Short mmCIF file of C-alpha atoms and ligand atoms in Angstrom, two decimals:
data_model
loop_
_atom_site.label_atom_id
_atom_site.label_comp_id
_atom_site.label_asym_id
_atom_site.label_seq_id
_atom_site.Cartn_x
_atom_site.Cartn_y
_atom_site.Cartn_z
CA MET A 1 -6.75 -14.20 15.98
CA LEU A 2 -5.83 -13.87 18.73
CA HIS A 3 -1.89 -13.34 17.99
CA THR A 4 -1.56 -10.05 16.94
CA HIS A 5 -3.45 -9.34 20.00
CA LEU A 6 0.52 -11.10 21.24
CA PRO A 7 4.36 -9.33 21.49
CA PRO A 8 5.59 -12.54 18.90
CA LEU A 9 7.49 -15.51 20.28
CA SER A 10 11.35 -13.35 18.34
CA SER A 11 10.74 -10.73 21.41
CA VAL A 12 11.02 -13.34 23.66
CA PRO A 13 14.85 -15.09 24.94
CA SER A 14 15.38 -18.28 25.45
CA LEU A 15 15.25 -20.27 28.53
CA ARG A 16 18.62 -20.67 29.18
CA ASP A 17 19.23 -16.66 28.87
CA LEU A 18 15.75 -16.32 30.80
CA PHE A 19 16.79 -17.92 34.00
CA ALA A 20 21.09 -16.41 33.29
CA GLN A 21 19.28 -13.09 33.57
CA ASN A 22 16.58 -13.72 36.51
CA PRO A 23 17.86 -15.30 38.77
CA LYS A 24 14.84 -14.67 40.89
CA ARG A 25 12.90 -16.41 38.31
CA PHE A 26 11.68 -18.62 40.23
CA ASP A 27 9.79 -16.18 42.25
CA GLU A 28 7.63 -14.51 40.21
CA PHE A 29 7.14 -17.14 38.78
CA SER A 30 6.36 -20.06 41.11
CA HIS A 31 2.61 -19.37 43.47
CA ASN A 32 1.71 -21.60 45.95
CA VAL A 33 -2.18 -22.44 46.12
CA CYS A 34 -4.62 -24.33 48.08
CA GLY A 35 -0.74 -26.26 49.94
CA ILE A 36 0.08 -26.80 45.91
CA VAL A 37 2.68 -25.15 44.62
CA PHE A 38 2.19 -24.17 40.70
CA ASP A 39 6.11 -23.53 38.97
CA PHE A 40 5.36 -21.74 35.23
CA SER A 41 9.09 -19.73 35.67
CA LYS A 42 10.08 -23.40 32.60
CA GLN A 43 7.47 -21.85 30.37
CA ARG A 44 8.24 -19.48 27.81
CA VAL A 45 7.66 -16.49 28.53
CA THR A 46 8.03 -12.76 30.63
CA GLN A 47 6.40 -10.89 32.41
CA LYS A 48 5.36 -8.74 29.59
CA THR A 49 4.07 -12.00 27.51
CA LEU A 50 1.69 -12.53 30.99
CA THR A 51 0.83 -9.21 31.09
CA ALA A 52 0.30 -9.38 27.44
CA LEU A 53 -2.14 -12.73 27.96
CA LEU A 54 -4.02 -11.66 30.74
CA ASP A 55 -5.55 -8.09 28.79
CA LEU A 56 -6.89 -10.44 26.24
CA ALA A 57 -7.96 -12.61 28.91
CA ARG A 58 -9.83 -9.65 30.05
CA ALA A 59 -10.64 -8.35 26.53
CA GLN A 60 -12.08 -11.46 26.23
CA GLN A 61 -15.00 -10.43 29.65
CA LEU A 62 -12.93 -13.71 31.19
CA GLU A 63 -14.28 -11.97 34.78
CA GLU A 64 -17.45 -11.21 33.26
CA TRP A 65 -17.95 -15.18 31.92
CA ARG A 66 -16.22 -16.45 35.23
CA ALA A 67 -19.13 -14.40 37.33
CA SER A 68 -21.67 -15.54 34.79
CA MET A 69 -20.92 -19.27 36.40
CA PHE A 70 -20.93 -19.04 39.86
CA ALA A 71 -23.98 -16.88 39.26
CA GLY A 72 -25.93 -19.94 38.04
CA ASP A 73 -26.69 -17.71 34.72
CA ILE A 74 -26.98 -19.83 31.07
CA ILE A 75 -23.53 -20.11 30.16
CA ASN A 76 -23.85 -23.41 28.50
CA THR A 77 -26.36 -21.94 25.29
CA SER A 78 -26.85 -25.08 23.33
CA GLU A 79 -27.87 -26.89 26.33
CA LYS A 80 -29.50 -24.04 27.18
CA ARG A 81 -28.34 -24.76 30.67
CA ALA A 82 -26.30 -23.11 33.62
CA VAL A 83 -22.90 -24.95 34.83
CA LEU A 84 -22.64 -25.03 37.76
CA HIS A 85 -20.92 -28.47 38.85
CA VAL A 86 -19.51 -26.00 41.55
CA ALA A 87 -22.96 -25.93 43.75
CA CYS A 88 -21.30 -29.90 43.94
CA ARG A 89 -18.74 -28.78 46.14
CA ALA A 90 -20.16 -25.82 47.73
CA SER A 91 -20.32 -24.98 51.26
CA GLU A 92 -23.51 -23.89 53.74
CA ASN A 93 -23.03 -20.20 53.71
CA SER A 94 -22.48 -19.68 49.77
CA ALA A 95 -24.60 -17.64 47.59
CA ILE A 96 -24.06 -20.08 44.16
CA PRO A 97 -27.20 -21.22 42.89
CA HIS A 98 -29.21 -24.76 44.04
CA VAL A 99 -27.26 -24.76 47.50
CA ALA A 100 -29.30 -25.98 49.61
CA GLU A 101 -30.83 -28.95 47.17
CA VAL A 102 -27.01 -29.96 46.03
CA LEU A 103 -26.90 -30.34 50.11
CA MET A 104 -29.95 -32.85 50.76
CA ALA A 105 -29.50 -35.06 47.98
CA LYS A 106 -25.40 -35.14 49.59
CA LYS A 107 -26.85 -35.78 53.16
CA ARG A 108 -28.85 -38.55 51.54
CA LEU A 109 -25.68 -40.09 49.61
CA LEU A 110 -23.51 -40.18 52.21
CA ASP A 111 -26.30 -41.84 54.40
CA PHE A 112 -26.65 -44.41 52.20
CA ALA A 113 -22.74 -44.85 51.65
CA GLU A 114 -21.98 -44.49 54.71
CA LYS A 115 -24.61 -46.80 56.34
CA THR A 116 -24.21 -50.59 53.40
CA ARG A 117 -20.32 -49.17 54.24
CA ALA A 118 -21.65 -50.36 58.24
CA ASN A 119 -23.71 -52.72 57.05
CA GLY A 120 -21.24 -55.12 55.67
CA SER A 121 -23.55 -57.64 53.44
CA PHE A 122 -21.57 -56.34 50.46
CA LYS A 123 -18.04 -57.13 49.54
CA ASP A 124 -17.42 -55.79 45.52
CA ILE A 125 -19.63 -53.33 43.83
CA LEU A 126 -20.12 -53.04 40.08
CA CYS A 127 -19.61 -49.41 38.99
CA ILE A 128 -21.14 -48.77 35.72
CA GLY A 129 -21.22 -45.94 33.68
CA ILE A 130 -19.00 -44.79 31.16
CA GLY A 131 -17.28 -40.92 29.84
CA GLY A 132 -18.16 -38.33 33.13
CA SER A 133 -19.87 -41.18 34.51
CA ASP A 134 -16.92 -43.54 34.89
CA LEU A 135 -13.44 -41.42 34.12
CA GLY A 136 -13.92 -38.96 37.14
CA PRO A 137 -14.52 -41.90 40.03
CA ARG A 138 -12.53 -44.26 39.07
CA MET A 139 -9.45 -41.83 38.41
CA VAL A 140 -10.14 -40.86 42.44
CA VAL A 141 -11.03 -43.87 43.45
CA LYS A 142 -6.71 -44.76 42.40
CA ALA A 143 -5.81 -41.75 43.13
CA LEU A 144 -6.32 -42.73 46.58
CA SER A 145 -5.25 -46.28 46.62
CA HIS A 146 -3.27 -45.98 49.63
CA LEU A 147 -6.49 -46.04 52.19
CA LYS A 148 -8.04 -49.03 52.88
CA THR A 149 -12.30 -49.77 51.75
CA PRO A 150 -13.90 -53.29 52.27
CA TYR A 151 -14.65 -53.79 48.81
CA ASN A 152 -13.33 -54.68 45.45
CA LEU A 153 -14.58 -52.26 43.08
CA HIS A 154 -14.79 -53.02 39.02
CA PHE A 155 -15.28 -50.52 36.93
CA ILE A 156 -17.10 -51.94 33.27
CA SER A 157 -16.67 -49.38 30.89
CA ASN A 158 -16.63 -50.04 27.75
CA VAL A 159 -19.23 -52.61 26.18
CA ASP A 160 -16.98 -55.35 24.97
CA GLY A 161 -18.27 -57.79 26.92
CA SER A 162 -14.74 -59.59 27.52
CA VAL A 163 -14.51 -55.70 30.84
CA LEU A 164 -18.14 -57.36 32.32
CA HIS A 165 -17.60 -61.70 31.28
CA GLY A 166 -14.18 -61.12 34.05
CA ALA A 167 -15.67 -59.40 37.01
CA LEU A 168 -18.20 -61.13 37.22
CA GLN A 169 -16.09 -63.95 37.49
CA LYS A 170 -14.63 -62.48 40.60
CA CYS A 171 -18.42 -61.95 42.27
CA ASP A 172 -20.70 -63.70 44.12
CA PRO A 173 -24.00 -62.53 43.73
CA LYS A 174 -25.49 -62.48 47.27
CA THR A 175 -22.61 -60.28 48.03
CA THR A 176 -22.33 -57.20 44.94
CA LEU A 177 -23.77 -54.02 44.76
CA ILE A 178 -24.30 -52.93 40.91
CA LEU A 179 -24.50 -48.94 40.44
CA ILE A 180 -25.55 -47.45 37.37
CA ALA A 181 -24.23 -44.60 36.38
CA SER A 182 -25.58 -42.35 33.59
CA LYS A 183 -26.69 -38.94 33.44
CA THR A 184 -29.29 -40.08 31.08
CA PHE A 185 -29.26 -43.51 31.21
CA THR A 186 -30.07 -44.35 28.03
CA THR A 187 -26.63 -44.60 26.62
CA VAL A 188 -26.00 -47.50 25.22
CA GLU A 189 -22.82 -49.35 26.52
CA THR A 190 -24.40 -48.64 29.95
CA MET A 191 -27.75 -49.45 29.73
CA MET A 192 -26.26 -53.61 27.75
CA ASN A 193 -23.60 -53.86 30.44
CA ALA A 194 -26.15 -52.61 33.19
CA ARG A 195 -28.95 -55.08 31.27
CA ALA A 196 -26.38 -57.87 30.64
CA ALA A 197 -25.34 -57.15 35.56
CA ALA A 198 -28.94 -57.58 35.65
CA SER A 199 -29.92 -61.07 34.53
CA TRP A 200 -26.41 -62.42 35.97
CA LEU A 201 -27.89 -61.20 39.47
CA THR A 202 -31.46 -61.72 38.71
CA HIS A 203 -30.56 -65.06 37.38
CA ALA A 204 -29.22 -66.30 41.00
CA LEU A 205 -30.79 -64.56 43.49
CA GLY A 206 -34.48 -63.60 41.93
CA GLU A 207 -36.07 -60.89 40.08
CA ASP A 208 -36.53 -58.80 43.60
CA ALA A 209 -32.87 -59.17 43.90
CA ILE A 210 -32.57 -55.74 41.65
CA LYS A 211 -34.04 -53.78 44.40
CA LYS A 212 -31.51 -54.28 46.77
CA HIS A 213 -29.27 -54.46 45.05
CA CYS A 214 -28.85 -52.18 42.42
CA VAL A 215 -28.52 -48.72 42.81
CA ALA A 216 -29.04 -45.81 40.45
CA LEU A 217 -26.74 -42.45 39.90
CA SER A 218 -29.27 -40.22 37.29
CA THR A 219 -31.12 -37.45 36.33
CA ASN A 220 -33.30 -39.88 34.09
CA GLU A 221 -35.78 -41.24 36.90
CA LYS A 222 -38.47 -41.87 34.89
CA ALA A 223 -35.59 -44.56 32.77
CA VAL A 224 -34.40 -46.04 36.65
CA THR A 225 -37.84 -46.74 37.72
CA ASP A 226 -39.09 -49.30 34.03
CA PHE A 227 -35.36 -50.10 34.74
CA GLY A 228 -36.67 -51.32 37.88
CA ILE A 229 -35.33 -50.61 40.26
CA ASP A 230 -36.08 -48.92 43.53
CA PRO A 231 -36.09 -45.06 44.33
CA ALA A 232 -35.41 -45.21 47.04
CA GLN A 233 -32.00 -46.43 46.14
CA MET A 234 -31.96 -43.74 43.10
CA PHE A 235 -29.02 -40.81 44.05
CA PRO A 236 -30.74 -38.03 41.45
CA PHE A 237 -28.59 -35.31 40.43
CA ALA A 238 -29.10 -31.62 38.75
CA ASP A 239 -28.69 -31.10 34.38
CA TRP A 240 -26.45 -28.20 34.95
CA VAL A 241 -24.21 -31.31 35.84
CA GLY A 242 -21.98 -31.94 33.10
CA GLY A 243 -20.70 -35.26 33.03
CA ARG A 244 -17.15 -34.62 32.75
CA TYR A 245 -18.03 -32.42 35.46
CA SER A 246 -20.22 -35.27 37.96
CA LEU A 247 -17.58 -36.27 39.63
CA TRP A 248 -18.81 -34.19 42.97
CA SER A 249 -22.35 -35.14 42.51
CA SER A 250 -24.23 -37.86 42.92
CA ILE A 251 -21.38 -39.80 40.54
CA GLY A 252 -18.93 -40.18 43.58
CA LEU A 253 -21.03 -42.48 44.72
CA PRO A 254 -17.76 -45.71 44.22
CA ILE A 255 -15.56 -42.67 45.80
CA ALA A 256 -18.06 -42.70 48.99
CA LEU A 257 -18.64 -46.05 49.42
CA ALA A 258 -14.74 -47.09 48.69
CA TYR A 259 -13.28 -44.30 51.19
CA GLY A 260 -16.24 -43.16 53.16
CA ALA A 261 -17.76 -39.72 53.09
CA ASP A 262 -15.54 -37.73 55.32
CA ILE A 263 -13.19 -38.46 52.11
CA PHE A 264 -15.59 -36.94 49.77
CA GLU A 265 -16.23 -34.39 51.62
CA GLU A 266 -12.50 -33.77 52.00
CA LEU A 267 -11.66 -33.67 47.62
CA LEU A 268 -15.27 -30.98 48.62
CA SER A 269 -13.25 -28.78 50.57
CA GLY A 270 -10.45 -29.85 48.12
CA ALA A 271 -12.40 -28.09 45.21
CA ARG A 272 -14.19 -25.74 47.27
CA ALA A 273 -10.80 -23.97 47.82
CA MET A 274 -9.83 -24.00 44.39
CA ASP A 275 -12.88 -22.66 43.54
CA ASP A 276 -12.54 -19.81 45.63
CA HIS A 277 -9.48 -19.55 44.51
CA PHE A 278 -10.75 -18.89 41.07
CA ARG A 279 -13.48 -16.86 41.66
CA ALA A 280 -11.40 -13.32 43.77
CA SER A 281 -8.29 -13.61 42.81
CA PRO A 282 -6.84 -11.08 41.03
CA LEU A 283 -5.71 -12.71 37.47
CA ASP A 284 -2.25 -12.65 37.33
CA GLN A 285 -1.81 -14.95 40.49
CA ASN A 286 -4.88 -17.26 39.46
CA ILE A 287 -4.05 -20.43 39.10
CA PRO A 288 -7.00 -21.60 36.12
CA VAL A 289 -6.14 -18.28 34.31
CA LEU A 290 -2.35 -18.31 34.74
CA MET A 291 -3.31 -22.23 32.78
CA GLY A 292 -5.21 -20.97 30.96
CA VAL A 293 -3.39 -17.81 28.84
CA LEU A 294 -0.52 -19.79 28.76
CA GLY A 295 -2.31 -23.22 27.52
CA VAL A 296 -2.94 -20.79 24.42
CA TRP A 297 -0.04 -19.13 23.63
CA ASN A 298 1.36 -22.39 24.40
CA ARG A 299 -1.43 -23.01 21.26
CA ASN A 300 -2.05 -20.06 19.54
CA VAL A 301 2.03 -18.03 18.97
CA LEU A 302 3.92 -21.65 20.05
CA ASN A 303 1.53 -23.44 17.43
CA CYS A 304 2.48 -26.48 19.88
CA PRO A 305 -0.73 -28.95 18.68
CA THR A 306 -0.35 -31.37 21.92
CA HIS A 307 -0.06 -30.83 25.97
CA VAL A 308 1.13 -33.69 28.02
CA ILE A 309 0.59 -34.66 31.40
CA LEU A 310 3.14 -36.57 33.81
CA PRO A 311 2.08 -37.40 36.79
CA TYR A 312 5.37 -38.51 38.68
CA ASP A 313 3.01 -40.85 41.23
CA ASP A 314 2.02 -43.69 39.46
CA ARG A 315 -1.73 -43.34 40.78
CA LEU A 316 -1.90 -40.57 38.89
CA SER A 317 -2.14 -42.66 36.24
CA LEU A 318 -6.39 -42.32 35.60
CA PHE A 319 -6.36 -38.50 36.39
CA VAL A 320 -5.14 -37.86 32.30
CA LYS A 321 -7.14 -40.29 31.03
CA HIS A 322 -9.77 -38.14 32.80
CA ILE A 323 -8.79 -34.85 32.29
CA GLN A 324 -8.49 -35.88 28.47
CA GLN A 325 -12.15 -36.45 28.33
CA VAL A 326 -12.32 -33.01 30.69
CA ASP A 327 -10.58 -31.43 28.31
CA MET A 328 -10.94 -32.86 24.87
CA GLU A 329 -14.27 -33.03 24.88
CA SER A 330 -15.41 -29.35 26.11
CA ASN A 331 -13.07 -27.70 23.81
CA GLY A 332 -12.68 -29.66 21.27
CA LYS A 333 -13.99 -27.78 18.69
CA ILE A 334 -13.62 -25.47 16.08
CA VAL A 335 -17.44 -24.48 16.00
CA ARG A 336 -17.25 -20.87 18.40
CA ARG A 337 -20.04 -19.90 21.28
CA ASP A 338 -21.81 -17.75 17.92
CA GLY A 339 -22.00 -20.45 15.47
CA THR A 340 -18.57 -19.09 13.74
CA VAL A 341 -15.92 -21.02 12.48
CA ALA A 342 -12.30 -20.28 15.25
CA ASP A 343 -9.86 -18.40 13.13
CA ASP A 344 -6.73 -20.03 15.48
CA LYS A 345 -5.85 -23.67 17.19
CA THR A 346 -9.00 -24.62 19.75
CA GLY A 347 -8.52 -26.78 22.07
CA PRO A 348 -5.32 -29.50 21.95
CA GLN A 349 -4.82 -33.40 21.95
CA ILE A 350 -4.04 -34.00 26.10
CA PHE A 351 -1.76 -36.98 27.04
CA GLY A 352 0.13 -39.26 29.64
CA GLU A 353 0.97 -41.70 31.49
CA PRO A 354 2.69 -41.54 34.58
CA GLY A 355 6.79 -41.45 35.31
CA THR A 356 9.62 -42.98 35.01
CA ASP A 357 7.67 -44.87 32.74
CA SER A 358 6.90 -42.47 29.79
CA GLN A 359 10.45 -41.85 30.31
CA HIS A 360 10.89 -45.03 28.54
CA SER A 361 7.72 -45.26 25.79
CA PHE A 362 7.48 -41.73 24.16
CA MET A 363 9.80 -38.98 26.38
CA GLN A 364 12.15 -39.22 23.44
CA LEU A 365 10.05 -37.31 20.74
CA ILE A 366 8.95 -34.57 23.16
CA HIS A 367 12.44 -34.26 23.89
CA GLN A 368 13.63 -34.19 19.99
CA GLY A 369 10.50 -34.50 17.45
CA SER A 370 9.63 -31.83 15.14
CA ASP A 371 7.01 -30.52 17.00
CA ILE A 372 7.31 -29.12 21.23
CA ILE A 373 4.68 -30.06 23.78
CA PRO A 374 4.39 -28.49 26.70
CA VAL A 375 4.13 -30.56 29.69
CA ASP A 376 2.62 -31.14 33.20
CA PHE A 377 5.00 -32.40 35.40
CA ILE A 378 2.78 -33.49 38.65
CA GLY A 379 4.79 -34.70 41.84
CA CYS A 380 3.63 -35.24 45.90
CA ARG A 381 6.42 -34.07 47.63
CA THR A 382 5.83 -36.82 50.56
CA PRO A 383 5.12 -40.15 49.09
CA ASP A 384 2.10 -43.03 50.73
CA HIS A 385 4.44 -45.67 51.02
CA PRO A 386 7.82 -46.52 53.22
CA PHE A 387 10.39 -46.80 49.90
CA ASP A 388 12.39 -43.25 50.41
CA ASP A 389 14.62 -44.04 48.03
CA GLN A 390 12.63 -44.54 45.02
CA HIS A 391 10.39 -41.89 45.93
CA ALA A 392 13.85 -39.29 46.08
CA GLU A 393 14.81 -40.90 42.72
CA LEU A 394 11.28 -40.87 41.58
CA LEU A 395 11.86 -36.94 41.99
CA ALA A 396 14.69 -36.46 40.45
CA ASN A 397 13.41 -38.00 37.21
CA MET A 398 10.91 -35.75 36.94
CA LEU A 399 13.10 -32.92 37.83
CA ALA A 400 15.69 -33.39 35.43
CA GLN A 401 13.54 -34.08 33.13
CA SER A 402 11.65 -30.66 32.23
CA ARG A 403 15.21 -29.35 33.22
CA ALA A 404 16.61 -31.18 29.90
CA LEU A 405 13.64 -29.61 28.15
CA ALA A 406 14.22 -26.26 29.24
CA PHE A 407 17.61 -25.42 28.37
CA GLY A 408 18.67 -28.57 26.11
CA GLN A 409 22.08 -29.29 24.92
CA THR A 410 23.69 -27.27 22.40
CA LEU A 411 27.11 -29.15 20.29
CA SER A 412 29.50 -28.30 21.84
CA GLU A 413 27.53 -30.08 24.65
CA ALA A 414 27.30 -32.47 23.35
CA GLN A 415 31.32 -32.96 22.35
CA GLY A 416 29.97 -32.74 18.61
CA ASP A 417 27.33 -35.42 18.32
CA PRO A 418 25.27 -34.10 16.56
CA ALA A 419 21.39 -36.79 17.51
CA ARG A 420 22.72 -35.38 21.14
CA VAL A 421 21.50 -31.67 20.41
CA PHE A 422 18.48 -30.83 22.31
CA SER A 423 16.46 -27.98 21.51
CA GLY A 424 15.54 -27.13 25.15
CA ASP A 425 12.61 -24.25 25.28
CA ARG A 426 10.33 -27.07 25.37
CA PRO A 427 7.95 -25.92 28.05
CA SER A 428 6.53 -27.13 31.05
CA THR A 429 4.38 -26.76 34.32
CA THR A 430 5.66 -28.16 37.33
CA ILE A 431 2.36 -28.45 39.97
CA LEU A 432 3.89 -30.33 43.76
CA LEU A 433 0.68 -31.48 45.75
CA PRO A 434 1.98 -31.42 48.64
CA ARG A 435 1.09 -35.88 49.42
CA LEU A 436 -1.96 -37.20 47.35
CA ASN A 437 -5.33 -36.26 49.68
CA ALA A 438 -8.29 -36.42 48.95
CA HIS A 439 -8.55 -32.12 49.80
CA ALA A 440 -5.16 -31.92 47.12
CA LEU A 441 -6.59 -33.94 44.54
CA GLY A 442 -10.26 -31.79 45.02
CA ALA A 443 -8.38 -29.13 44.71
CA LEU A 444 -5.24 -29.93 41.21
CA ILE A 445 -9.08 -30.99 39.60
CA ALA A 446 -10.05 -27.78 39.62
CA ALA A 447 -7.96 -26.42 38.79
CA TYR A 448 -7.98 -28.46 35.39
CA GLU A 449 -11.67 -27.86 35.14
CA HIS A 450 -11.38 -23.95 35.26
CA LYS A 451 -8.99 -24.15 33.49
CA VAL A 452 -9.86 -25.59 30.12
CA PHE A 453 -13.19 -22.95 31.39
CA VAL A 454 -10.90 -20.16 30.62
CA GLN A 455 -9.00 -21.72 27.36
CA GLY A 456 -13.02 -22.31 26.05
CA ILE A 457 -13.82 -17.72 26.99
CA LEU A 458 -10.53 -17.44 24.78
CA TRP A 459 -11.29 -19.28 22.34
CA GLY A 460 -15.12 -17.96 22.18
CA LEU A 461 -15.93 -21.59 23.07
CA ASN A 462 -18.91 -23.47 24.53
CA SER A 463 -17.12 -25.60 27.07
CA PHE A 464 -19.73 -27.68 28.59
CA ASP A 465 -21.15 -29.60 25.04
CA GLN A 466 -19.84 -32.00 23.37
CA PRO A 467 -21.94 -31.98 19.37
CA GLY A 468 -18.52 -34.13 18.01
CA VAL A 469 -19.73 -37.59 19.66
CA GLU A 470 -23.56 -37.60 18.77
CA LEU A 471 -22.75 -38.69 14.88
CA GLY A 472 -21.00 -41.75 15.09
CA LYS A 473 -24.13 -42.84 17.88
CA ILE A 474 -26.36 -42.34 15.16
CA LEU A 475 -24.44 -44.30 12.44
CA ALA A 476 -23.86 -47.37 14.79
CA LYS A 477 -27.42 -48.13 15.41
CA PRO A 478 -27.93 -49.54 12.19
CA ILE A 479 -24.59 -51.20 11.79
CA SER A 480 -25.44 -53.04 15.11
CA GLN A 481 -29.30 -54.23 14.29
CA ALA A 482 -27.15 -55.25 10.70
CA LEU A 483 -24.45 -57.17 12.48
CA GLN A 484 -27.12 -58.35 15.51
CA ASN A 485 -29.40 -60.31 13.54
CA ASN A 486 -27.31 -61.26 10.22
CA LEU A 487 -29.01 -58.70 8.16
CA SER A 488 -26.71 -56.73 5.13
CA LEU A 489 -27.33 -52.86 5.42
CA ALA A 490 -28.77 -50.67 2.92
CA GLU A 491 -27.57 -47.92 2.72
CA THR A 492 -23.39 -47.73 2.98
CA ASP A 493 -20.12 -47.40 1.58
CA SER A 494 -18.63 -50.28 0.14
CA SER A 495 -15.63 -50.51 3.25
CA THR A 496 -17.79 -50.39 5.37
CA GLU A 497 -20.19 -53.05 3.77
CA ASN A 498 -17.56 -55.47 3.03
CA LEU A 499 -15.96 -55.10 6.79
CA LEU A 500 -19.31 -56.15 7.99
CA LYS A 501 -18.95 -59.32 6.05
CA VAL A 502 -15.92 -60.18 6.81
CA ILE A 503 -17.00 -59.39 10.51
CA THR A 504 -20.66 -61.59 9.94
CA THR A 505 -18.40 -64.50 9.30
CA ARG A 506 -16.69 -65.26 11.42
CA PRO A 507 -13.26 -67.59 11.49
O1 F6P B 601 -19.85 -39.45 25.49
C1 F6P B 601 -20.22 -38.26 25.43
C2 F6P B 601 -20.95 -38.49 27.01
O2 F6P B 601 -22.00 -37.96 26.54
C3 F6P B 601 -20.03 -37.72 27.09
O3 F6P B 601 -20.74 -36.46 27.34
C4 F6P B 601 -20.95 -37.91 29.20
O4 F6P B 601 -19.97 -37.94 30.23
C5 F6P B 601 -20.99 -40.08 29.00
O5 F6P B 601 -21.84 -40.00 26.90
C6 F6P B 601 -22.06 -40.56 29.29
O6 F6P B 601 -23.07 -40.24 30.07
P1 F6P B 601 -24.57 -40.94 30.29
O7 F6P B 601 -23.28 -40.35 31.34
O8 F6P B 601 -24.92 -39.64 30.14
O9 F6P B 601 -24.33 -42.61 30.53
#
C-alpha cells in the first residue's frame, strides 16, 4: 500500500504551524510555469513529505512511463494502443511519432475552418457529440467567450430530444452547419441526434444538403460514408487519441470555427509548453507531477474521497465538467493494469462550480463537513471585462476561502461558539492564470491531463480505457427496444419490469 512508504500524517504540523515556522513557505512551494502561478503552500505537506512522494513516483517508474508515452509505446495495454494526444500539439521539429501526419491533418482542418469562416454562408453551427467528443470543445468555446465569433454554436450531447429540439428551433436549415463528432461514429446518443438533425435538414432542403451542410469528425471512415457524408467533409484522427483527450485533434473543429485557426494554434501552443515542461523538468519542479503526488497524498494519507475544482472565473464553469471526465473516466477504476485489484483508494470524485456561486451552495460542507475535501482554486489575474472592482471582489473571495480552509478559526477566535469553529488544515492549491487566453487555457488543460497520468502510474492503473461505461450501454439496448416497441422484457428484475410498465402507460 502506498501510504506505508510515506511519513504518517501525524508527523506533519498543522498548516498554521507550517506557515508560522517558515515565512518563506510560499517561495518554497509555489512555481511559475508557462506564465501560470501554482501555489501548493496550502497543501498539508513538508519538504520531507514531498521528497517521500517523489521517491514513490520514481519507484513506480513514473519517468520511464512518461518516456514511453511520448515515445508512442503501447501504454494503453487493454486496447493495445499508444497514447499520443501530445502528438496533436507537437511542433514540426518534434521527435514525437506521427507528428508529420498530424500536421497535415491539422492543416486540412484549419484550412476548412478558415474557408468556412470567410465564406460566411453559415450562421449557426450544431455540434453533435457526447463525452470526449463534446466536453472539451464546448468548454474551450465557453472559456474564450470574450472573443468574437461569427457563429451561434449549439452543443447537443444528451439523447434527451428536448436539447436538439430547442436548438433546431433557433436555426434556419439554409444557414446551419452540422458537425457530427464521434470517435467511433457508433455512439447511440450521437447517432440518434445526428440522424434527427440530418432529417430536419433534408426535409427542408432535400437529400443533397447532407453533402454541403454536414461534417464528420471521426476515426470511422466507413460509418461516416454510410451516413452519406462526403469524404471531403470528413476530418479523421487516429485511434491513439483517446476520446477525453481529443479536443486537440479534429474534434476541436468547433473551436477553430468559432475563433479562427490562430486561436486554435495558440491553444495547442499552450498545451505544448506544458508538455515540454512535464517531459523535461525535474520531478520536484514539475507541475503535473506535483499536482499528481499531492493528490495521491490527499487521497491515500488524508483519506479524502473527493476533490473539488473551483474556478473563480465563470467562463471556466465547463472546465470542471471536462476535467471530471478526464479524471474520473481515466482513474475511476480499481483493477490495475496487471489485472489485480488495487489495495489503495484510487481516483477521487471530482466536482466543482465557479466561485463565488459555490460559496452560496456547497462550501458550507467543505469548510465544516466531516470529510476533508481538497480544493483547486483557479483565478485569472487580469479580467476581460471593464469591471475592475468586481474582479477584485471575486479574487478577494477566492483568497479568503483558501485562508479559511487552511487556518480555520479556533474556539477562542470564535468567542466560545462551537458552531463557528473551523477546523482548518483543509488543503488547497491556488492556480493563477495571467488572463484567460487560449495559450494559458491550453497549458492549464494539459497540466490536469498529465496530473491524471501521474496518478494512474502511482496507482498502477491503465488510465486510458473505460470498461466501466460498457455494461450500462449493453443493458440499455433491450430496454430501449422494449420501450420503443411497447414490448415487455423477457428477463429482468421486478423493479425494472414495473418501472417499464409505469413509463409505457404515459399519463
Ligand atoms: O462514455 C464513454 C465514451 O466512450 C467516452 O469515453 C467517449 O468520450 C464518449 O463515449 C463518446 O464516444 P465517441 O466519440 O466514440 O462517440
